[in-house]
Every structure is written in structure tokens, then in C-alpha cells.
CSV table of C-alpha atoms in Angstrom, one decimal:
chain,number,residue,atom,x,y,z
A,1,MET,CA,-40.3,-5.3,13.0
A,2,GLY,CA,-37.3,-3.6,11.5
A,3,TYR,CA,-34.0,-2.0,12.4
A,4,ALA,CA,-33.1,1.3,13.9
A,5,CYS,CA,-30.2,3.1,12.2
A,6,PRO,CA,-27.4,2.8,14.8
A,7,VAL,CA,-26.4,6.4,14.0
A,8,CYS,CA,-29.6,8.4,13.7
A,9,ASP,CA,-32.3,5.9,14.8
A,10,ASP,CA,-34.2,6.3,11.5
A,11,PRO,CA,-36.5,3.2,11.1
A,12,GLN,CA,-35.5,0.8,8.3
A,13,GLN,CA,-37.7,-2.2,7.4
A,14,ASP,CA,-34.9,-4.7,7.0
A,15,ALA,CA,-31.1,-5.1,6.9
A,16,GLU,CA,-30.9,-4.4,3.2
A,17,HIS,CA,-32.8,-1.1,3.6
A,18,LEU,CA,-30.5,-0.3,6.6
A,19,ALA,CA,-27.5,-1.0,4.4
A,20,ASN,CA,-28.8,1.4,1.7
A,21,HIS,CA,-29.6,4.0,4.3
A,22,LEU,CA,-26.2,3.9,6.0
A,23,ALA,CA,-24.3,3.8,2.7
A,24,PHE,CA,-26.3,6.6,1.1
A,25,GLN,CA,-25.9,8.8,4.1
A,26,ALA,CA,-22.2,8.0,4.2
A,27,LEU,CA,-21.6,8.7,0.6
A,28,THR,CA,-23.7,11.9,0.3
A,29,HIS,CA,-22.8,13.5,3.6
A,30,GLY,CA,-19.6,11.8,4.9
A,31,ASP,CA,-20.9,12.2,8.4
A,32,ASP,CA,-21.3,10.0,11.4
A,33,HIS,CA,-22.8,7.3,9.2
A,34,GLU,CA,-19.5,6.9,7.4
A,35,ALA,CA,-17.5,6.9,10.6
A,36,TRP,CA,-19.8,4.2,12.0
A,37,LEU,CA,-19.5,2.1,8.9
A,38,ASP,CA,-15.7,2.5,8.8
A,39,GLU,CA,-15.5,1.4,12.5
A,40,HIS,CA,-18.0,-1.5,12.5
A,41,THR,CA,-17.8,-2.8,8.9
A,42,PRO,CA,-14.5,-2.2,7.3
A,43,ASP,CA,-14.5,-2.2,3.5
A,44,TRP,CA,-18.2,-1.6,3.6
A,45,ALA,CA,-18.0,0.3,0.2
A,46,GLU,CA,-16.5,-2.7,-1.6
A,47,GLY,CA,-19.8,-4.5,-2.2
A,48,GLY,CA,-23.5,-3.7,-2.5
A,49,PRO,CA,-26.4,-3.8,-0.1
A,50,ALA,CA,-26.7,-7.6,-0.4
A,51,ASP,CA,-23.1,-7.8,0.9
A,52,LEU,CA,-23.4,-5.3,3.6
A,53,ALA,CA,-26.9,-6.3,5.0
A,54,PRO,CA,-25.8,-9.5,6.6
A,55,ARG,CA,-22.9,-7.8,8.3
A,56,LEU,CA,-25.3,-5.2,9.8
A,57,GLU,CA,-27.9,-7.7,11.2
A,58,GLY,CA,-25.9,-8.4,14.3
A,59,LEU,CA,-24.8,-4.8,14.8
A,60,ALA,CA,-28.1,-2.9,14.5
A,61,GLU,CA,-30.8,-3.0,17.1
A,62,GLU,CA,-34.1,-4.6,16.1
A,63,ALA,CA,-37.0,-2.4,16.7
A,64,GLU,CA,-40.8,-2.5,16.4
A,65,TYR,CA,-42.4,0.3,14.5
A,66,GLU,CA,-46.1,1.3,14.5
A,67,ALA,CA,-45.9,2.6,11.0
A,68,VAL,CA,-46.4,0.2,8.1
A,69,PHE,CA,-43.8,0.3,5.4
A,70,GLU,CA,-45.3,0.6,1.9
A,71,ASP,CA,-43.8,-2.6,0.5
A,72,THR,CA,-44.5,-4.8,3.5
A,73,THR,CA,-48.2,-5.0,3.1
A,74,GLU,CA,-50.5,-6.8,0.7
A,75,GLU,CA,-53.0,-3.9,0.9
A,76,SER,CA,-53.5,-1.6,-2.0
A,77,SER,CA,-51.7,1.8,-2.1
A,78,ASP,CA,-54.8,3.9,-1.4
A,79,GLY,CA,-54.3,4.5,2.3
A,80,GLU,CA,-52.4,7.2,4.2
A,81,LEU,CA,-49.0,6.1,2.8
A,82,TYR,CA,-50.1,6.8,-0.8
A,83,ASP,CA,-51.5,10.0,-2.1
A,84,PRO,CA,-52.1,9.9,-5.9
A,85,ASP,CA,-52.3,13.7,-6.0
A,86,LEU,CA,-48.7,13.8,-4.8
A,87,GLN,CA,-47.3,10.6,-6.3
A,88,GLY,CA,-49.3,10.5,-9.6
A,89,VAL,CA,-50.4,7.3,-11.3
A,90,ASP,CA,-46.9,6.1,-12.1
A,91,GLY,CA,-45.1,7.5,-9.1
A,92,LEU,CA,-44.2,10.8,-10.6
A,93,PRO,CA,-45.9,13.8,-9.1
A,94,GLY,CA,-48.7,15.1,-11.2
A,95,HIS,CA,-47.7,12.7,-13.9
A,96,ASP,CA,-51.1,11.0,-14.4
A,97,HIS,CA,-51.5,11.0,-18.2
A,98,ASP,CA,-51.0,8.2,-20.6
A,99,HIS,CA,-48.0,8.1,-22.9
A,100,GLY,CA,-49.5,5.4,-25.1
A,101,GLY,CA,-47.2,2.5,-24.6
A,102,ALA,CA,-44.5,1.1,-22.4
A,103,GLY,CA,-42.7,4.3,-21.9
A,104,ALA,CA,-42.0,4.7,-25.7
A,105,HIS,CA,-43.8,8.1,-26.0
A,106,GLY,CA,-41.5,9.8,-28.4
A,107,HIS,CA,-40.9,13.0,-26.5
A,108,GLY,CA,-38.3,14.2,-24.1
A,109,ARG,CA,-38.2,15.4,-20.6
A,110,GLY,CA,-39.5,18.9,-21.2
A,111,HIS,CA,-42.5,17.7,-23.3
A,112,GLY,CA,-45.0,20.4,-22.9
A,113,HIS,CA,-47.7,18.8,-20.7
A,114,GLY,CA,-47.8,21.6,-18.2
A,115,HIS,CA,-46.0,20.0,-15.3
A,116,ASP,CA,-42.6,20.3,-13.9
A,117,HIS,CA,-40.3,17.3,-13.4
A,118,THR,CA,-37.7,19.2,-11.4
A,119,GLY,CA,-36.7,16.8,-8.6
A,120,GLY,CA,-38.7,14.0,-10.3
A,121,ASP,CA,-39.3,12.2,-7.1
A,122,GLY,CA,-41.4,15.1,-5.6
A,123,ILE,CA,-38.6,16.4,-3.4
A,124,ASP,CA,-38.0,20.2,-3.4
A,125,VAL,CA,-34.4,20.4,-4.7
A,126,SER,CA,-34.2,24.2,-4.7
A,127,ASN,CA,-32.8,24.4,-1.2
A,128,LEU,CA,-30.0,21.9,-1.6
A,129,ASP,CA,-26.4,23.0,-1.2
A,130,PRO,CA,-24.3,22.9,-4.5
A,131,ASP,CA,-22.7,19.5,-3.7
A,132,ALA,CA,-26.1,17.9,-3.0
A,133,ARG,CA,-27.6,19.5,-6.1
A,134,GLU,CA,-24.8,18.2,-8.2
A,135,ILE,CA,-25.4,14.7,-6.9
A,136,VAL,CA,-29.1,14.9,-7.7
A,137,ASP,CA,-28.4,16.3,-11.2
A,138,GLU,CA,-25.9,13.5,-11.9
A,139,ALA,CA,-28.4,10.8,-10.6
A,140,GLN,CA,-31.1,12.3,-12.8
A,141,GLU,CA,-28.9,12.3,-15.8
A,142,LEU,CA,-27.7,8.7,-15.2
A,143,THR,CA,-31.3,7.7,-14.8
A,144,ARG,CA,-32.3,9.3,-18.1
A,145,GLU,CA,-29.4,7.6,-19.9
A,146,MET,CA,-30.4,4.2,-18.4
A,147,LEU,CA,-34.0,4.7,-19.5
A,148,ASP,CA,-33.0,5.8,-22.9
A,149,ASP,CA,-30.8,2.7,-23.2
A,150,SER,CA,-33.6,0.4,-22.1
A,151,GLU,CA,-36.0,2.0,-24.6
A,152,GLY,CA,-33.4,1.3,-27.3
A,153,ASP,CA,-33.2,-2.3,-26.2
A,154,ASP,CA,-37.1,-2.6,-26.4
A,155,GLU,CA,-37.1,-1.5,-30.0
A,156,GLU,CA,-34.8,-4.2,-31.2
């Protein structure tokens, strides 16, 4: 069971995932998703997914999907939904080597291991329009800063 996006019918496993989907599409594309949110859930951008999700439950159509969502099963991640060659050991494509500790590996992003982290989530970002590319670049930079900050916290 899950919810169908009321705009594009994309399957979402629960109301919180639906909230994330709708908001992300609205913020990155400003398309029909934004118009739908504005019409059905005024002030949708004021809170987070936990605030928006309950408001969506009565508005979105429940749907049954044949596909199993990755995080809704107790099974291991070695089936069709998980490909270690694509996702790597720690979720990064081709990123299956040990860094010797909890992320404190003492080298930066371009660290000479012969693999490319461009679009670190395995998505080909080369064909994105300039606005989308800017969003991805900013998200990657914010993630790097967040990880650097958390590594500094671990050292204290």
C-alpha cells in the first residue's frame, strides 16, 4: 500500500514520502506539483514533511503497488532492488573500498582512488539544465559542509 502522487501518479510508500516528492518537485520545477500544493494545502512550504504529510493523507489516493519499496521489507538488500555494482558497499557507486574508520579518512573528495563522484548518487548530471545543475551543485556543497562539520564534532 502507498499513495499515488495526485499530480503525476508516481508511487510513494507513505504520506511522508509523498510530501517529500510533492515539495521537491514543486521547489525544483515549479510545475503542476506546486500549483496542486498551493491549491490544496496553502502554506505548504512553511513546515517540513512531518507537517505536510498528515494534510496529504486525506487528499491523495491510496494505491496498492506490486513493487516492494526498499525500506519496507525486513529482507536483505541483495535482490533486484539493490545492485552492489551500481550502489557500492556504502551506497556510493563504485565506492567499495575501506577508508579505515568512521568516515575520518583524511583525504578530500578528489582523493585519487580512480573513481568519479560526479553526481555522487549515481545519477548522470551531465544532461541537466543550468538551473537544475546549480541546485545539484549547491546540494552537494551543503552535504560536504555538513559532513565536514560532523567529522569535526567526532574529533572533539
